[in-house]
PDB file of C-alpha atoms in Angstrom:
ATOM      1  CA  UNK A   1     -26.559  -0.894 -70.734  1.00 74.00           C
ATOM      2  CA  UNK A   2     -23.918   0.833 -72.905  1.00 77.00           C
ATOM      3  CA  UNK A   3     -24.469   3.907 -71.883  1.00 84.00           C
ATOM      4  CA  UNK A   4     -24.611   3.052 -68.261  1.00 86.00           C
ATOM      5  CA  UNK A   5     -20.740   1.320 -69.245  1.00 88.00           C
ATOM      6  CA  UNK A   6     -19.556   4.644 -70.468  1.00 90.00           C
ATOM      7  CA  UNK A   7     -20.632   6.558 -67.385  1.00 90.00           C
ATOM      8  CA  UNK A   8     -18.737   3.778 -64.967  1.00 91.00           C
ATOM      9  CA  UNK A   9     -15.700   3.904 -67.455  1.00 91.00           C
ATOM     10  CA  UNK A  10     -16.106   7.812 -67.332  1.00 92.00           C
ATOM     11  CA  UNK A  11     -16.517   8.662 -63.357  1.00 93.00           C
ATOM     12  CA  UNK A  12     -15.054   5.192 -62.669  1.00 92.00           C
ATOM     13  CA  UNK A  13     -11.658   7.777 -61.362  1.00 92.00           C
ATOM     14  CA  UNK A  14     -13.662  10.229 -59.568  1.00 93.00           C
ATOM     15  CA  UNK A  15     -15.335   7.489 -57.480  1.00 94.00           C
ATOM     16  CA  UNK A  16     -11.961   5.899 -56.886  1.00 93.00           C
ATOM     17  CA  UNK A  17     -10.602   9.705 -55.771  1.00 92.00           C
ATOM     18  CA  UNK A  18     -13.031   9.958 -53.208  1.00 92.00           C
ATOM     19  CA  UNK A  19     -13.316   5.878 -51.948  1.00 93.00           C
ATOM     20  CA  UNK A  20      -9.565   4.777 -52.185  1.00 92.00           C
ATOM     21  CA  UNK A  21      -7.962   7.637 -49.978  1.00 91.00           C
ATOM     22  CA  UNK A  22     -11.140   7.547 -47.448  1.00 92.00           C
ATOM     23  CA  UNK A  23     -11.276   4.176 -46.675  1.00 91.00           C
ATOM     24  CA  UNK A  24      -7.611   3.833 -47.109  1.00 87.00           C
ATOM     25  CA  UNK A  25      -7.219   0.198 -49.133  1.00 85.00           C
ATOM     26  CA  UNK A  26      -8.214  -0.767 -52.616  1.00 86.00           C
ATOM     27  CA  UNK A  27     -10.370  -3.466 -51.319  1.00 88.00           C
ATOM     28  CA  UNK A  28     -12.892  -1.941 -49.661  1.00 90.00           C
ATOM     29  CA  UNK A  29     -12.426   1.211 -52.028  1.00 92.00           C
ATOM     30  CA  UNK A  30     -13.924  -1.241 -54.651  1.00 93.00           C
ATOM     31  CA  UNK A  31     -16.578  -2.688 -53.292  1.00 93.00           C
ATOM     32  CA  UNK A  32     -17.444   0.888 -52.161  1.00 94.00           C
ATOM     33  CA  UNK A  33     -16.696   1.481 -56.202  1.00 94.00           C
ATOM     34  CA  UNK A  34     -19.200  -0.720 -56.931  1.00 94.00           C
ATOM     35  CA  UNK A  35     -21.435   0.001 -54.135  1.00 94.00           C
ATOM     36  CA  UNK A  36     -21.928   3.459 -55.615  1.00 95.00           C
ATOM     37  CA  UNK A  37     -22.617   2.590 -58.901  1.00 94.00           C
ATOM     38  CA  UNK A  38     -25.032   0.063 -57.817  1.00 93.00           C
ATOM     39  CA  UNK A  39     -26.452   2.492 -55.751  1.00 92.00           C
ATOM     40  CA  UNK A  40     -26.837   4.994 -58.979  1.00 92.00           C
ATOM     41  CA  UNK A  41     -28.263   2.337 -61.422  1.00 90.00           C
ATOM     42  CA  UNK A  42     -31.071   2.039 -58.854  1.00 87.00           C
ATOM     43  CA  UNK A  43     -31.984   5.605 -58.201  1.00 87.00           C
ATOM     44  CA  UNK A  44     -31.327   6.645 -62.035  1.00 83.00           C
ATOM     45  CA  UNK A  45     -34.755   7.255 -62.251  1.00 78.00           C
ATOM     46  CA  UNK A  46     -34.983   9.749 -59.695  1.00 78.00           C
ATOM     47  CA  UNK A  47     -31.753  11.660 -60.376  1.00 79.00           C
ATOM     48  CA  UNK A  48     -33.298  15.046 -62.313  1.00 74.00           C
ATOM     49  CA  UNK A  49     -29.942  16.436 -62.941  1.00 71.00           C
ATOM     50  CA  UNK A  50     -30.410  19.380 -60.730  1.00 65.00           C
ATOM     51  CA  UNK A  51     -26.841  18.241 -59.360  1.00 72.00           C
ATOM     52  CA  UNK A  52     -24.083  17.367 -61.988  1.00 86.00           C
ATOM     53  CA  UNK A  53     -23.263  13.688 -61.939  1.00 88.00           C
ATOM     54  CA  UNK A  54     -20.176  13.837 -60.161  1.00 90.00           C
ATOM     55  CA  UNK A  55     -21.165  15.414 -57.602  1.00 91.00           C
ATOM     56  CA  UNK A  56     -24.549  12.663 -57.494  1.00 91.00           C
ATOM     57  CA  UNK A  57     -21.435  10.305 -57.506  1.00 93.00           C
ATOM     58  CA  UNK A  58     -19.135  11.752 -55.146  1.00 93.00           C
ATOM     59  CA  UNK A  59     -22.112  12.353 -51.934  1.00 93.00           C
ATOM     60  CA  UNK A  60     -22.826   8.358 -52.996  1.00 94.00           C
ATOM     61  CA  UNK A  61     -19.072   7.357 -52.642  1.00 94.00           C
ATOM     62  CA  UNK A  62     -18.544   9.534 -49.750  1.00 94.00           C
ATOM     63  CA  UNK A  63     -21.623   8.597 -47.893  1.00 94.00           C
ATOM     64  CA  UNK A  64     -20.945   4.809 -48.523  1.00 95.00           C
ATOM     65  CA  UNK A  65     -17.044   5.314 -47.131  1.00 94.00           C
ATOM     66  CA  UNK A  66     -18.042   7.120 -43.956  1.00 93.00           C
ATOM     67  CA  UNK A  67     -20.329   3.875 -43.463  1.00 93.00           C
ATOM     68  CA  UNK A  68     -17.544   1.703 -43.729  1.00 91.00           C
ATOM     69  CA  UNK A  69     -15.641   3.462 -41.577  1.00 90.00           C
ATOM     70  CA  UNK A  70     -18.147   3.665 -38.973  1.00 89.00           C
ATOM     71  CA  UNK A  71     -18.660   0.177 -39.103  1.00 87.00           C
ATOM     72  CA  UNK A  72     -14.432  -0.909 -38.824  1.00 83.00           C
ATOM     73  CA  UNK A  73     -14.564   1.760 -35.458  1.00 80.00           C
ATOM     74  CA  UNK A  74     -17.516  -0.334 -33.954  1.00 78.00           C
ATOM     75  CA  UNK A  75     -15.714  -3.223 -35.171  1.00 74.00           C
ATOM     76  CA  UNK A  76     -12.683  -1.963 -33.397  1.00 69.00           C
ATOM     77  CA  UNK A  77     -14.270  -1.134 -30.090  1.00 65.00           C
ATOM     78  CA  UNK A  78     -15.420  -4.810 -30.372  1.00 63.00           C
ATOM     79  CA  UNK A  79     -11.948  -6.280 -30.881  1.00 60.00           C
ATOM     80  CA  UNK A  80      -9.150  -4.615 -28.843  1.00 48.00           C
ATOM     81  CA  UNK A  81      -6.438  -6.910 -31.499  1.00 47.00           C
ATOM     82  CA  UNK A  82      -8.048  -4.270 -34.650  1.00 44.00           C
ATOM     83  CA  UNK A  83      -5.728  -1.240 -33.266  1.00 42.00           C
ATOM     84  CA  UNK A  84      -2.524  -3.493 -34.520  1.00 42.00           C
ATOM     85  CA  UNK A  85      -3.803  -4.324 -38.134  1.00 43.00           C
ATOM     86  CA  UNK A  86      -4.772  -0.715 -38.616  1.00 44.00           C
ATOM     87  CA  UNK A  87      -5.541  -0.701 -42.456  1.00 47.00           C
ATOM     88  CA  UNK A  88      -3.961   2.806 -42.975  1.00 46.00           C
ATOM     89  CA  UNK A  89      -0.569   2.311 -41.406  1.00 46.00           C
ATOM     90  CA  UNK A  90       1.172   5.324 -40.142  1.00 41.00           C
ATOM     91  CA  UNK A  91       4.503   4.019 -40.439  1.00 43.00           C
ATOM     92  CA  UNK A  92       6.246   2.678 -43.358  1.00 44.00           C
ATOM     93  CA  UNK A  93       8.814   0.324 -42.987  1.00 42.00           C
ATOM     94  CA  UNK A  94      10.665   1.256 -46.321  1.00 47.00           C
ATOM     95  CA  UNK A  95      13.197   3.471 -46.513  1.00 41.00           C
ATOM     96  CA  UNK A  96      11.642   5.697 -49.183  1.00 41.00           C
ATOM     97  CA  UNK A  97       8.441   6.032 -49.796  1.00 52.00           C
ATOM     98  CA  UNK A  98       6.496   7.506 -52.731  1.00 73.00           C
ATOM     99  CA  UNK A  99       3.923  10.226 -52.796  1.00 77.00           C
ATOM    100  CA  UNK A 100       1.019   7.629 -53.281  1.00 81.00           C
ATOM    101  CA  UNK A 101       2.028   6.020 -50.082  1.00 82.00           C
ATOM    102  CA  UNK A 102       2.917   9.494 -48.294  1.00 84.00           C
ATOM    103  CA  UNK A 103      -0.713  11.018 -49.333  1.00 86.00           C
ATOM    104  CA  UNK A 104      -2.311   7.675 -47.908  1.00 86.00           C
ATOM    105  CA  UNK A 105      -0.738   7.011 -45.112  1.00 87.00           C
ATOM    106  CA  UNK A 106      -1.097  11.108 -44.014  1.00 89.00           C
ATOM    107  CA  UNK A 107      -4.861  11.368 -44.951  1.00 90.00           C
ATOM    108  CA  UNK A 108      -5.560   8.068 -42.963  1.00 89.00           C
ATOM    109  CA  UNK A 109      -3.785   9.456 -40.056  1.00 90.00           C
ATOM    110  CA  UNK A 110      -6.252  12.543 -40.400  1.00 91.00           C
ATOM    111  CA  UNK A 111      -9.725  12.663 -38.279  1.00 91.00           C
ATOM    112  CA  UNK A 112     -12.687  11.849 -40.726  1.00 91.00           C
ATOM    113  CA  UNK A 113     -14.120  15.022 -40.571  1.00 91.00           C
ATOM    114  CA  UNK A 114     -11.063  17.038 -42.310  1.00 93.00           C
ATOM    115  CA  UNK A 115     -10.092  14.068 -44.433  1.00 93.00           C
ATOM    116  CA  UNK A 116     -13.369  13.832 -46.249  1.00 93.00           C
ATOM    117  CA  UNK A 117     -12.948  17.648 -46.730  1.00 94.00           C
ATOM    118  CA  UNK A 118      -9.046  17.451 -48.196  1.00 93.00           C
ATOM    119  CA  UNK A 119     -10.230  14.639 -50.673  1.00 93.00           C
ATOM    120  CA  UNK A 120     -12.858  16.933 -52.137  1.00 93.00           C
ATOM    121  CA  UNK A 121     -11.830  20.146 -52.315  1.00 92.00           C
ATOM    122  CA  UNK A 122      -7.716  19.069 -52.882  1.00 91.00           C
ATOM    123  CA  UNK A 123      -8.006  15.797 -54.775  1.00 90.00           C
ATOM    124  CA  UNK A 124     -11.037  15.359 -56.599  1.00 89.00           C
ATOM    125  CA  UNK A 125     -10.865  18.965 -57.229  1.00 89.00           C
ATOM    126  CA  UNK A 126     -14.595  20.375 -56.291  1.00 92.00           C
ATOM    127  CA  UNK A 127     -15.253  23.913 -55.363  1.00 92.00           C
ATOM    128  CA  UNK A 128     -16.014  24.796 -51.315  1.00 93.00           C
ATOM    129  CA  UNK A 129     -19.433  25.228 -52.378  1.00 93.00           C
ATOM    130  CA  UNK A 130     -19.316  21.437 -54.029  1.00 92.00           C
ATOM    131  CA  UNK A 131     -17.754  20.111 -50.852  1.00 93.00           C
ATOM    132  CA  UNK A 132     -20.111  22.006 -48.793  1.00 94.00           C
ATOM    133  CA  UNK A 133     -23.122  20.436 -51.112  1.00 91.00           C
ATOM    134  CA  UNK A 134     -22.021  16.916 -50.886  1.00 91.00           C
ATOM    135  CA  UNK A 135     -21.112  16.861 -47.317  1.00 92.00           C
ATOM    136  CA  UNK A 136     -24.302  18.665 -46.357  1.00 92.00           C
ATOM    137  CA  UNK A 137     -22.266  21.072 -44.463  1.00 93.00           C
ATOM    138  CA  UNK A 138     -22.223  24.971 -44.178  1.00 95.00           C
ATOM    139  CA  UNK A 139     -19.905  26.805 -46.075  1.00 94.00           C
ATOM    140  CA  UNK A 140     -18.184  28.283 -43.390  1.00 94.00           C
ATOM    141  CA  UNK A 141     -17.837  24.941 -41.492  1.00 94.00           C
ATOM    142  CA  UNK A 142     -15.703  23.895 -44.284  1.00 94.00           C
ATOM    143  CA  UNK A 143     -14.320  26.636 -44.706  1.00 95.00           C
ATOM    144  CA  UNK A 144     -12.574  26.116 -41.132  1.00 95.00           C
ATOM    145  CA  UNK A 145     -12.339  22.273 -41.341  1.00 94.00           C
ATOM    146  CA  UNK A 146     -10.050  22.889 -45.000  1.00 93.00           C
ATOM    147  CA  UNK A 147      -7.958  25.068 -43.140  1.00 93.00           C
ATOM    148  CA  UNK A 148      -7.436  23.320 -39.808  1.00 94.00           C
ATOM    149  CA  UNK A 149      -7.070  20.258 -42.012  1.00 93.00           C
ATOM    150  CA  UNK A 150      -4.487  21.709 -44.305  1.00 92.00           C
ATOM    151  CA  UNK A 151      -2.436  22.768 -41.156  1.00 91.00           C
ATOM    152  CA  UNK A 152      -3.023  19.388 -39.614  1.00 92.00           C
ATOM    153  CA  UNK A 153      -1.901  17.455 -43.113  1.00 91.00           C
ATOM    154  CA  UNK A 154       0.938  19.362 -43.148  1.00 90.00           C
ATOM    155  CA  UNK A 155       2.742  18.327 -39.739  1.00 89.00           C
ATOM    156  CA  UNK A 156       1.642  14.613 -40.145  1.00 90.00           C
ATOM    157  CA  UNK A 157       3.090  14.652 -43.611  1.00 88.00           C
ATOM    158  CA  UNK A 158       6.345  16.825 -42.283  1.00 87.00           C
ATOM    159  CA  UNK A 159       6.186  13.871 -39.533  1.00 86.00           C
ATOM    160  CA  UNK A 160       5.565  10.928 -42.256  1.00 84.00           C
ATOM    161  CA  UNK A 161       8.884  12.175 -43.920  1.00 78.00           C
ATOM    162  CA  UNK A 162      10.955  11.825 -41.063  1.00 77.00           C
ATOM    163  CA  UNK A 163      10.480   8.323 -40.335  1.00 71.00           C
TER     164      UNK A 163
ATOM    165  CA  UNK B   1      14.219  18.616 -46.390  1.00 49.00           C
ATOM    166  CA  UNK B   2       9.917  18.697 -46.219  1.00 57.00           C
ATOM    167  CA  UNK B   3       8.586  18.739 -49.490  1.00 60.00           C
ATOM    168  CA  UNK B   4       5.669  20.506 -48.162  1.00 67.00           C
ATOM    169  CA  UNK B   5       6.062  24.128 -47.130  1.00 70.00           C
ATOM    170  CA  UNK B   6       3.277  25.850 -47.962  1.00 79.00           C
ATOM    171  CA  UNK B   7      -0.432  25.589 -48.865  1.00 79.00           C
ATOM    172  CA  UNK B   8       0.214  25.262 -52.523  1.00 81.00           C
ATOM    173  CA  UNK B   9       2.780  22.606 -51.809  1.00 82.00           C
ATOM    174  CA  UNK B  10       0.279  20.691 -50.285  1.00 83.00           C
ATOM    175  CA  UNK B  11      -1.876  21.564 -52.607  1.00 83.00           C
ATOM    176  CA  UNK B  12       0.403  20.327 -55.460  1.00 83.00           C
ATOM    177  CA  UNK B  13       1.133  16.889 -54.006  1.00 83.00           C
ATOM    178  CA  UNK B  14      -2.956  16.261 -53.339  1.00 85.00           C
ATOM    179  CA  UNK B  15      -3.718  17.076 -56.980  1.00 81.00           C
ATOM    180  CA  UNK B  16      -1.058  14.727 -58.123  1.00 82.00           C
ATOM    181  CA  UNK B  17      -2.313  11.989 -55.708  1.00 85.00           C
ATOM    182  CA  UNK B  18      -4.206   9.631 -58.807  1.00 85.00           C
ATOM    183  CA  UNK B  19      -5.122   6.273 -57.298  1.00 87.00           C
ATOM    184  CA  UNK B  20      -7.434   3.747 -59.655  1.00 88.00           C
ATOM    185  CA  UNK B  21      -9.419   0.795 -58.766  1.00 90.00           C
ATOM    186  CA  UNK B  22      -7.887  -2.457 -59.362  1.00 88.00           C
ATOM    187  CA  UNK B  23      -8.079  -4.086 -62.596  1.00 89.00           C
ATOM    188  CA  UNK B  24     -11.120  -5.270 -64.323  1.00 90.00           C
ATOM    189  CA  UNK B  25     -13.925  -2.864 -61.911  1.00 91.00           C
ATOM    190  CA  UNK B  26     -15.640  -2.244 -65.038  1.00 89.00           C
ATOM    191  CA  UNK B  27     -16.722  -6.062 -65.716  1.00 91.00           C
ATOM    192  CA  UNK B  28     -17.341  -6.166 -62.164  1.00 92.00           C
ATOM    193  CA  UNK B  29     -19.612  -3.443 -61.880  1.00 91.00           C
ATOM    194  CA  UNK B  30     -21.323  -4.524 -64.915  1.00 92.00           C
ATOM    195  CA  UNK B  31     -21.592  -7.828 -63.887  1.00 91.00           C
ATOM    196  CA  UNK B  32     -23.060  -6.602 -60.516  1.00 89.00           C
ATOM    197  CA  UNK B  33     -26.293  -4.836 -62.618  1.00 89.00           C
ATOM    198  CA  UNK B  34     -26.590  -7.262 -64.342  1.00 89.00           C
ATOM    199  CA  UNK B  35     -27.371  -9.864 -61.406  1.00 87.00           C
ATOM    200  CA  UNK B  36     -29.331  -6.935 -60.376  1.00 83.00           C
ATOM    201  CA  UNK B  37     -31.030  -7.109 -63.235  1.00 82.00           C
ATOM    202  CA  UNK B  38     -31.480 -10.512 -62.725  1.00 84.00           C
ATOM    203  CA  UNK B  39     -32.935 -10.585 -59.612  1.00 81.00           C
ATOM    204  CA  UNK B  40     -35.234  -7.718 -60.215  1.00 77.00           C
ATOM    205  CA  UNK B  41     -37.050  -9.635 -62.957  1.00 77.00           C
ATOM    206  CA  UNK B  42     -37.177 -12.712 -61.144  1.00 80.00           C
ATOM    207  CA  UNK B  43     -38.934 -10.953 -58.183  1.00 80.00           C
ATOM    208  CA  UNK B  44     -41.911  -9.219 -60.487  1.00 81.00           C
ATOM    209  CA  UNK B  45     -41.807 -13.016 -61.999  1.00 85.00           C
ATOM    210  CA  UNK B  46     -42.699 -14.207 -58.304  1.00 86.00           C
ATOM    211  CA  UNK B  47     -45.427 -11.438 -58.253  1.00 86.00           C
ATOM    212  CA  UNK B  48     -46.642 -11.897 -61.949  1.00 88.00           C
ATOM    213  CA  UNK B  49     -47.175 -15.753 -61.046  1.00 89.00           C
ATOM    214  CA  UNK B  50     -48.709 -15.282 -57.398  1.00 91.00           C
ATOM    215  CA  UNK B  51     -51.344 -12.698 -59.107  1.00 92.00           C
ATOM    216  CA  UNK B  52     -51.816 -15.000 -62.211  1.00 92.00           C
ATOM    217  CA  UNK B  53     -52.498 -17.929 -60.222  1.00 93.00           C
ATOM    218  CA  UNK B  54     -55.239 -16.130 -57.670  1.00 94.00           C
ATOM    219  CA  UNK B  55     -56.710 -14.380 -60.868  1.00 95.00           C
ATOM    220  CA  UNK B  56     -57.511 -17.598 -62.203  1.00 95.00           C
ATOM    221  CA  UNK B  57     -58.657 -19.516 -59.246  1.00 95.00           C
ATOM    222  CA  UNK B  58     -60.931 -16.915 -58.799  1.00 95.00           C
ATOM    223  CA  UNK B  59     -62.232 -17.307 -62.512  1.00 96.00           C
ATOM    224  CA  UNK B  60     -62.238 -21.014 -61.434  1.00 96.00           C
ATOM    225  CA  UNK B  61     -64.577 -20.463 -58.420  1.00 95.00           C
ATOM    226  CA  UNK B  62     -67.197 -18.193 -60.798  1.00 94.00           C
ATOM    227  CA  UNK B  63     -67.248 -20.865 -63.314  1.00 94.00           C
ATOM    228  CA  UNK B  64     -67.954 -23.595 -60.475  1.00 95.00           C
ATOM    229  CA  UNK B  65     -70.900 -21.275 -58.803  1.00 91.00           C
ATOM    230  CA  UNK B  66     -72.383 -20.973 -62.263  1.00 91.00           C
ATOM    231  CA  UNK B  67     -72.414 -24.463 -62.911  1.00 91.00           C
ATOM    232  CA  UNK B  68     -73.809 -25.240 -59.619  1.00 90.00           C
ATOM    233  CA  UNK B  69     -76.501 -22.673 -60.006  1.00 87.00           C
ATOM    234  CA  UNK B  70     -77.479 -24.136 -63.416  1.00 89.00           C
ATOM    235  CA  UNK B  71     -77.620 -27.689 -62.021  1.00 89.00           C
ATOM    236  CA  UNK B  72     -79.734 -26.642 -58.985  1.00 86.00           C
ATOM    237  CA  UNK B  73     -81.976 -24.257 -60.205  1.00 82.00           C
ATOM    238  CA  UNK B  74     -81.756 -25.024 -63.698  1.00 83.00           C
ATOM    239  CA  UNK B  75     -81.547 -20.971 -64.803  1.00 82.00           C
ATOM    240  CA  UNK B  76     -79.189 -18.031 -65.387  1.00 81.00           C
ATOM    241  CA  UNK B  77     -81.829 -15.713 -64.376  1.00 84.00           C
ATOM    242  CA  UNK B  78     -81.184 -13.306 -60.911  1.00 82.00           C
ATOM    243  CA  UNK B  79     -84.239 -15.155 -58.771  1.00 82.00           C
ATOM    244  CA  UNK B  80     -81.669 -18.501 -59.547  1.00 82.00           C
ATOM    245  CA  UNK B  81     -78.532 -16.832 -58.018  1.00 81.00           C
ATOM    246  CA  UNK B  82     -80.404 -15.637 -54.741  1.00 81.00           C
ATOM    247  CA  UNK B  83     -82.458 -18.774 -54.514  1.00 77.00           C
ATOM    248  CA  UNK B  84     -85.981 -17.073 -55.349  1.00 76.00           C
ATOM    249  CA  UNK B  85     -86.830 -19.317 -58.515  1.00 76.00           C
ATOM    250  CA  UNK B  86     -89.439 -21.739 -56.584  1.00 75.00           C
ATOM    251  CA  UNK B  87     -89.955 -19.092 -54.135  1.00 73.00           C
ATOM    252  CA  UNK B  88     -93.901 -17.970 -53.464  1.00 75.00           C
ATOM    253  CA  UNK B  89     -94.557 -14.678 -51.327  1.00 73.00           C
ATOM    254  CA  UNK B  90     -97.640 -16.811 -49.783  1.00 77.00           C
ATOM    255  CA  UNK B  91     -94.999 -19.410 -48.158  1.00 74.00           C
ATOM    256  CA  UNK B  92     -93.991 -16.609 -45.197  1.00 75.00           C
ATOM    257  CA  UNK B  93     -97.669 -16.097 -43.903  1.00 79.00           C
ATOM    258  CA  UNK B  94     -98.681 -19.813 -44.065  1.00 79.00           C
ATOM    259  CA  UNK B  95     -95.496 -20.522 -42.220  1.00 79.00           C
ATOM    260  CA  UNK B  96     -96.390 -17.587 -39.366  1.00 81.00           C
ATOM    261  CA  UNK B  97     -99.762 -18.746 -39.332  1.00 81.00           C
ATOM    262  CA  UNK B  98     -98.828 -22.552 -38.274  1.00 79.00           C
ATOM    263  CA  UNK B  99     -96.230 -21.257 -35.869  1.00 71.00           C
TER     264      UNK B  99
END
């Protein structure tokens, strides 16, 4: 039990890298947090270490996020009123706003696909290779999505600074 | 002014991007395997009881056939169990013969 404590107090800030700016609140982030290391606990026994942890962690986190996600647009489509409480506003009503809230607010105006992609290879940090591991993508598909995501973050944050 | 004008820039201002969960996710998550825990030993206790309580109603019903065969046929031996102890090969032809 200890040791499993020091690996949620060790990757506990990788997990929150890749759930917090997906899902785009802290409250979801953590059940997703918790979700994942739930998730780990169970299938211990299986992971042989042929991956590195963080990456195990990261396709768990990411995997569990793109759920959620899926589930709030099929909530959405369900309830016209959703579009309104968006939980990653675009806008910010303050007159400055800090990079915390700038980085949020531009990666939850960004299509899934790319934003998944930015958080890997940008935030958490992981190779293209990584990303392409944990997303079960090609390497030259995300090769292409970094790039047109980069370019897309770009305006929307050039945008974001305006208001 | 845009504080992002390049790649790097962008690159710069992702890398610096550091949320955390809120406080106390530790305990939570702890707390969470342990009700996992929890609940994972009290299913295999479900299981352990459901087998332990056919395995011995099945030791039950040996126990009662024994008896009974003892108290009918008086013997342990294999012509008690299938009911052959007062059995005499003569008794089939008598029987066919009076049919």
């Amino acid at each position: 039990m200890l040791a499993f404590e020091t690996i949620v107090m060790r990757y506990k800030g990788l997990v929150a890298k890749v759930a917090i700016p997906m899902v785009g609140n802290k409250y979801d982030a953590d059940d997703i947090g918790q979700e994942t290391f739930i998730r780990f606990y169970k299938s211990m026994k299986q992971f042989k270490g042929d991956s590195q942890l963080g990456t195990y962690l990261a396709r768990i986190a990411i995997n569990l996020s793109l759920n959620e996600i899926k589930k709030r647009s099929n909530h959405r489509m369900l309830s016209t009123n959703d579009a309104k409480n968006s939980e990653i506003p675009l806008t910010n009503t303050e007159k400055s706003i800090d990079n915390t809230e700038l980085v949020n607010n531009a990666l939850g105006a960004l299509d899934v696909k790319y934003r998944s992609i930015i958080i890997l290879r940008h935030i958490q940090g992981f190779s293209t290779k990584e990303t392409a591991n944990i997303l079960e993508l090609p390497l030259g598909t995300v090769l292409s999505r970094l790039s047109r995501g980069q370019e897309k973050l770009k305006k929307i944050i050039t945008k974001l600074e305006k208001i | 002014m845009s504080k992002i004008n390049s790649i790097e820039e962008l690159s710069s201002l992702l890398s610096g991007y550091n949320p955390t969960f809120s406080d106390g996710f530790d305990n939570r998550v702890m707390d969470s395997i342990v009700e996992e825990n929890s609940k994972e030993s009290n299913e295999d206790m479900v299981f352990y009881n459901i087998f332990r309580w056919v395995a011995l109603s099945g030791v039950a019903a040996i126990i009662v056939l024994l008896f009974s065969v003892y108290i009918t046929e008086g013997s342990f031996t294999a012509d008690a169990f299938y009911g052959l102890l007062n059995y005499t090969p003569d008794e089939p032809i008598i029987a066919s013969l009076n049919y």
